[in-house]
GROMACS .gro file of C-alpha atoms in nm:
model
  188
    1UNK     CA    1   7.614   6.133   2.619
    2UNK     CA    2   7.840   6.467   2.713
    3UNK     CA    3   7.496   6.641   2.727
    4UNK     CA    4   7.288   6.412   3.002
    5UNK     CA    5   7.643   6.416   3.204
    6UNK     CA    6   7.644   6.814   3.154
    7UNK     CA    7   7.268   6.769   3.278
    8UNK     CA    8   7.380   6.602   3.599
    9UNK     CA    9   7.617   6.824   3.644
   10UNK     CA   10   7.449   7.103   3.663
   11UNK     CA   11   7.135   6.931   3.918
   12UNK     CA   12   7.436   6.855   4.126
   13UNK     CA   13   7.573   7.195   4.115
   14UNK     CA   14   7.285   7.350   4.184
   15UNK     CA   15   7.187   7.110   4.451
   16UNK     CA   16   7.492   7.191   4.617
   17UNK     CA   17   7.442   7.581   4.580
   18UNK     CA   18   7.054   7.559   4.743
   19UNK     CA   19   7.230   7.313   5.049
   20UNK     CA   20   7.496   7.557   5.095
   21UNK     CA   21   7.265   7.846   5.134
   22UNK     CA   22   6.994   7.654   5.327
   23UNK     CA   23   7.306   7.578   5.583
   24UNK     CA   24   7.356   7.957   5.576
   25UNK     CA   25   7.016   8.021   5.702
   26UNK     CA   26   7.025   7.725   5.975
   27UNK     CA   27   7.327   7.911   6.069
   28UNK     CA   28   7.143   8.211   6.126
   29UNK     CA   29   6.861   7.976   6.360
   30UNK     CA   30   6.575   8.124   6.076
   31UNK     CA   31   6.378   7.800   6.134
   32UNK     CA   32   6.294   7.602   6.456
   33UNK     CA   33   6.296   7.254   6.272
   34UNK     CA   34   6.577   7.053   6.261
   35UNK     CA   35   6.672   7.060   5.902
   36UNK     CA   36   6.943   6.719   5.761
   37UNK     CA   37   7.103   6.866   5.479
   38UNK     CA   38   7.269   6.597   5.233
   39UNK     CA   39   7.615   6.803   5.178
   40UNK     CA   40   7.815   6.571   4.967
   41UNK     CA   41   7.526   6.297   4.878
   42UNK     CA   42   7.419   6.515   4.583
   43UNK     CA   43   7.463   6.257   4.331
   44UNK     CA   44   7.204   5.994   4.398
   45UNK     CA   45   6.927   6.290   4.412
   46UNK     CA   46   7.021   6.399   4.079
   47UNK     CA   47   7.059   6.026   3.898
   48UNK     CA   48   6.705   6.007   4.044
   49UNK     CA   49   6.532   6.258   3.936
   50UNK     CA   50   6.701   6.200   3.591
   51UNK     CA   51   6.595   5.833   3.596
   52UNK     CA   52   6.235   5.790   3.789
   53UNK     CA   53   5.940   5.808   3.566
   54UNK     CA   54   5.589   5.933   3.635
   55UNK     CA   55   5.495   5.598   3.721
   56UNK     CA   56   5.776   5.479   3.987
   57UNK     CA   57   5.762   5.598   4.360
   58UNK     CA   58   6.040   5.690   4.634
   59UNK     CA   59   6.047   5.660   4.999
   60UNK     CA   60   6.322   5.863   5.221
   61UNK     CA   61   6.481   5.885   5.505
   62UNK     CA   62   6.515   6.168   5.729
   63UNK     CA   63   6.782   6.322   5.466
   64UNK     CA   64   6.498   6.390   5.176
   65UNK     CA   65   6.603   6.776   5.161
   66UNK     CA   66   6.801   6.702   4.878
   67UNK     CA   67   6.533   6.503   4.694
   68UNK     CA   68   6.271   6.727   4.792
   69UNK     CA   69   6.499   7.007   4.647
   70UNK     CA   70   6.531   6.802   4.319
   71UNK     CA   71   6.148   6.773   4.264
   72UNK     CA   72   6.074   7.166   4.381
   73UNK     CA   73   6.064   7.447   4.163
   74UNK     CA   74   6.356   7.597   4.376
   75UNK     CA   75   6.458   7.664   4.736
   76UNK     CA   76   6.163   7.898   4.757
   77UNK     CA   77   5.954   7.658   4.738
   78UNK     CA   78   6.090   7.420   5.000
   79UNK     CA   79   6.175   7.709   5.258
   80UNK     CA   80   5.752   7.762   5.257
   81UNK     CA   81   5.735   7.437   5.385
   82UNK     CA   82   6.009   7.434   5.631
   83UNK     CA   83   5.898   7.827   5.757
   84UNK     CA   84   5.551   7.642   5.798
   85UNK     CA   85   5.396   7.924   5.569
   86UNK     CA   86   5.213   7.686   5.372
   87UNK     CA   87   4.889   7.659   5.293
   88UNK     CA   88   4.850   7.263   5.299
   89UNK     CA   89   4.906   7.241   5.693
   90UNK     CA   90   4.923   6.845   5.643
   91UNK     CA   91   5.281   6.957   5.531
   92UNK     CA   92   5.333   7.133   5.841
   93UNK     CA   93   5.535   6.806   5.992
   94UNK     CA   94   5.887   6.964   5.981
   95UNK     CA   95   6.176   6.868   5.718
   96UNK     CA   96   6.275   6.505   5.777
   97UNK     CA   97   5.884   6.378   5.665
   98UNK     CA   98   5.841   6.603   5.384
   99UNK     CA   99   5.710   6.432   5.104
  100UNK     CA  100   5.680   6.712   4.837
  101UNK     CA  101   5.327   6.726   4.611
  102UNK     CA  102   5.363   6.616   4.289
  103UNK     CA  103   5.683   6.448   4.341
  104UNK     CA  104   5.726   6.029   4.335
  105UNK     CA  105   5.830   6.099   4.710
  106UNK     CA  106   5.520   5.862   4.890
  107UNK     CA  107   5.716   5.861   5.226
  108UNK     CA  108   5.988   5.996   5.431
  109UNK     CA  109   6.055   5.852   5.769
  110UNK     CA  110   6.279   5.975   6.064
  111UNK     CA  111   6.332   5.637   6.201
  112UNK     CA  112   6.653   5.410   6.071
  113UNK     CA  113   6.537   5.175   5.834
  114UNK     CA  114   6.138   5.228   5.859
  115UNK     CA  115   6.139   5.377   5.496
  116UNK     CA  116   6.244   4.990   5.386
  117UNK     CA  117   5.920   4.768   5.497
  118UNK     CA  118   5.709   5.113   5.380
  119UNK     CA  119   5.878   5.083   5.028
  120UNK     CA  120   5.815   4.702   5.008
  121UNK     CA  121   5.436   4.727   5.078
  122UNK     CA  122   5.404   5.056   4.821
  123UNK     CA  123   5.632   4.778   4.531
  124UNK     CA  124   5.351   4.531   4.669
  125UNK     CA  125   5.066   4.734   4.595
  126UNK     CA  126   5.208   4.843   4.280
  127UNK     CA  127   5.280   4.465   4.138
  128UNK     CA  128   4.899   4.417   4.294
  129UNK     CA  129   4.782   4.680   4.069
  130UNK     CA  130   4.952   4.573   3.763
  131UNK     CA  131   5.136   4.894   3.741
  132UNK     CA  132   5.460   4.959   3.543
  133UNK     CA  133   5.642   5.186   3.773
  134UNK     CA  134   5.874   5.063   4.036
  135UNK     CA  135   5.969   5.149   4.394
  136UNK     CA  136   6.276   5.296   4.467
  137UNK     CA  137   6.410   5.336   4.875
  138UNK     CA  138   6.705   5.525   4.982
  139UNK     CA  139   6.883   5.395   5.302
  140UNK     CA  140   7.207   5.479   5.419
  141UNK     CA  141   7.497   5.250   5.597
  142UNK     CA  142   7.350   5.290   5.893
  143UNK     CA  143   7.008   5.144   5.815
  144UNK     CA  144   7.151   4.826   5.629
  145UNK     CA  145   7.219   4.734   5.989
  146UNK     CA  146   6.851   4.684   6.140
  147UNK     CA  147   6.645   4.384   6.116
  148UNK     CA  148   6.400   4.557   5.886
  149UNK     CA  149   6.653   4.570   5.591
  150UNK     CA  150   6.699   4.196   5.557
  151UNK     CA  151   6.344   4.154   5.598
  152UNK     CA  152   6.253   4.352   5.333
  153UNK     CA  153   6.522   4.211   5.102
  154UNK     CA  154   6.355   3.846   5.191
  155UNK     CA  155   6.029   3.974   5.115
  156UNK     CA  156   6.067   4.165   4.801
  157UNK     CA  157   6.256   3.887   4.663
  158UNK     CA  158   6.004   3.580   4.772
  159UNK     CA  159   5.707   3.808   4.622
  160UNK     CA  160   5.925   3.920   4.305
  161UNK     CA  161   5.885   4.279   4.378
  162UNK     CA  162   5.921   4.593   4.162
  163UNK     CA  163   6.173   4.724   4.416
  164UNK     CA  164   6.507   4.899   4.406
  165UNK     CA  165   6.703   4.949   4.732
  166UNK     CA  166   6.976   5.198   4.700
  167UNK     CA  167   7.220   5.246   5.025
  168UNK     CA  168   7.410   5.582   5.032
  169UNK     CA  169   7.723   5.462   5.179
  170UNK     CA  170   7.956   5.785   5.369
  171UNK     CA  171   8.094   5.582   5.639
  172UNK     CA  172   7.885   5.710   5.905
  173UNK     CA  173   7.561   5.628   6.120
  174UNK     CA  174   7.545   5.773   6.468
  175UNK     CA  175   7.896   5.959   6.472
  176UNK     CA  176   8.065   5.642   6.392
  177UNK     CA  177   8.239   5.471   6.111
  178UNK     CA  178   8.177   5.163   5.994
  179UNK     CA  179   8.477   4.944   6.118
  180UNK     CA  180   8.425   5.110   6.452
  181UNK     CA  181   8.054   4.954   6.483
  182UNK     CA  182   8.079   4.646   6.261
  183UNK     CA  183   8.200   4.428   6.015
  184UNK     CA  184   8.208   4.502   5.680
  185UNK     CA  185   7.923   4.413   5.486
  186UNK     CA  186   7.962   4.315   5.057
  187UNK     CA  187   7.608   4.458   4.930
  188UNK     CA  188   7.658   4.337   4.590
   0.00000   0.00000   0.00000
C-alpha cells in the first residue's frame, strides 16, 4: 500500500512541478492561447491515470492540462501542442480541447457542463458495444449547476450506464463561491 501512495505522490509532485513551470512561461506571454492550469486539483489527475484502464474513456473540461500532462511523456510534449508546432494540425485547437493521442481523453469541451451529455452518449455507445471499459467525466462546482448535469444523471441512470461523474469541488465557478451563487448542494 505505502508504495501505490508513494506512486501518487510522486504524479502529484510532478504534476505540480510541470504546472508551476508552464505558469512560468504564460508569465512570460510564450504562447497566444489561453492556457487553464489546474494548480491545486492535482489529485484527481493522478488517481486517474492510476485507476483508468485501456478500455475506459474520459471527457474534460476546459481544465484538461493536468490530465493531458498525466497521459504525455512530459511537458515537452504538451508545449508542441500548445506552441502549435505539431505535426497533426487537427490538434492545432488551442489548450482547453486538447484531447491527447493515445490517451482515454475522447473529449474536452470549453463550455460548462457540455463534457456531461458528451460522456453519457460515449457510456451509451460503450454499453451498445458490449464493451468493458467505463466512462469517466470530470465537472467542477460550477457545472453541477446547469441543466445538462441532471439530465445526464437521469439518463445514465434510466439506461444503466457505464458512467462515472466526478465533480472537482474548489469553491469557485465564475469568480464566485458557492454560498454567494447558491445553495448548497449534498452530491452524495
Amino acid at each position: 500500500a505505502s508504495t501505490c501512495l508513494d506512486d501518487l505522490r510522486a504524479g502529484v509532485i510532478r504534476l505540480r512541478t510541470y504546472m508551476m513551470t508552464l505558469n512560468e512561461l504564460l508569465k512570460s506571454q510564450r504562447y497566444k492561447v489561453p492556457i487553464h492550469l489546474a494548480l491545486g486539483q492535482e489529485c484527481v489527475p493522478v488517481v486517474l491515470r492510476n485507476l483508468l484502464t485501456d478500455q475506459d474513456q474520459l471527457y474534460l473540461t476546459h481544465r484538461n492540462v493536468g490530465y493531458n500532462l498525466c497521459w504525455s511523456s512530459g511537458l515537452d510534449e504538451i508545449l508542441e501542442y500548445y506552441s502549435l508546432l505539431h505535426d497533426d494540425e487537427r490538434l492545432h485547437m488551442g489548450s482547453m480541447n486538447l484531447t491527447l493521442p493515445g490517451s482515454p481523453i475522447r473529449y474536452a469541451s470549453s463550455i460548462l457542463g457540455n463534457n456531461l451529455p458528451v460522456a453519457a452518449g460515449g457510456a451509451l455507445s460503450m454499453k451498445l458495444m458490449e464493451g468493458r471499459g467505463v466512462a469517466f467525466v470530470v465537472a467542477g462546482d460550477g457545472a453541477i449547476e446547469e441543466g445538462a448535469f441532471y439530465e445526464t444523471l437521469v439518463f445514465a441512470s434510466s439506461h444503466n450506464l457505464p458512467l462515472v461523474v466526478v465533480v472537482e469541488n474548489n469553491d469557485h465557478s465564475m469568480t464566485s463561491r458557492i454560498a454567494d451563487r447558491r445553495c448548497g448542494i449534498d452530491l452524495l
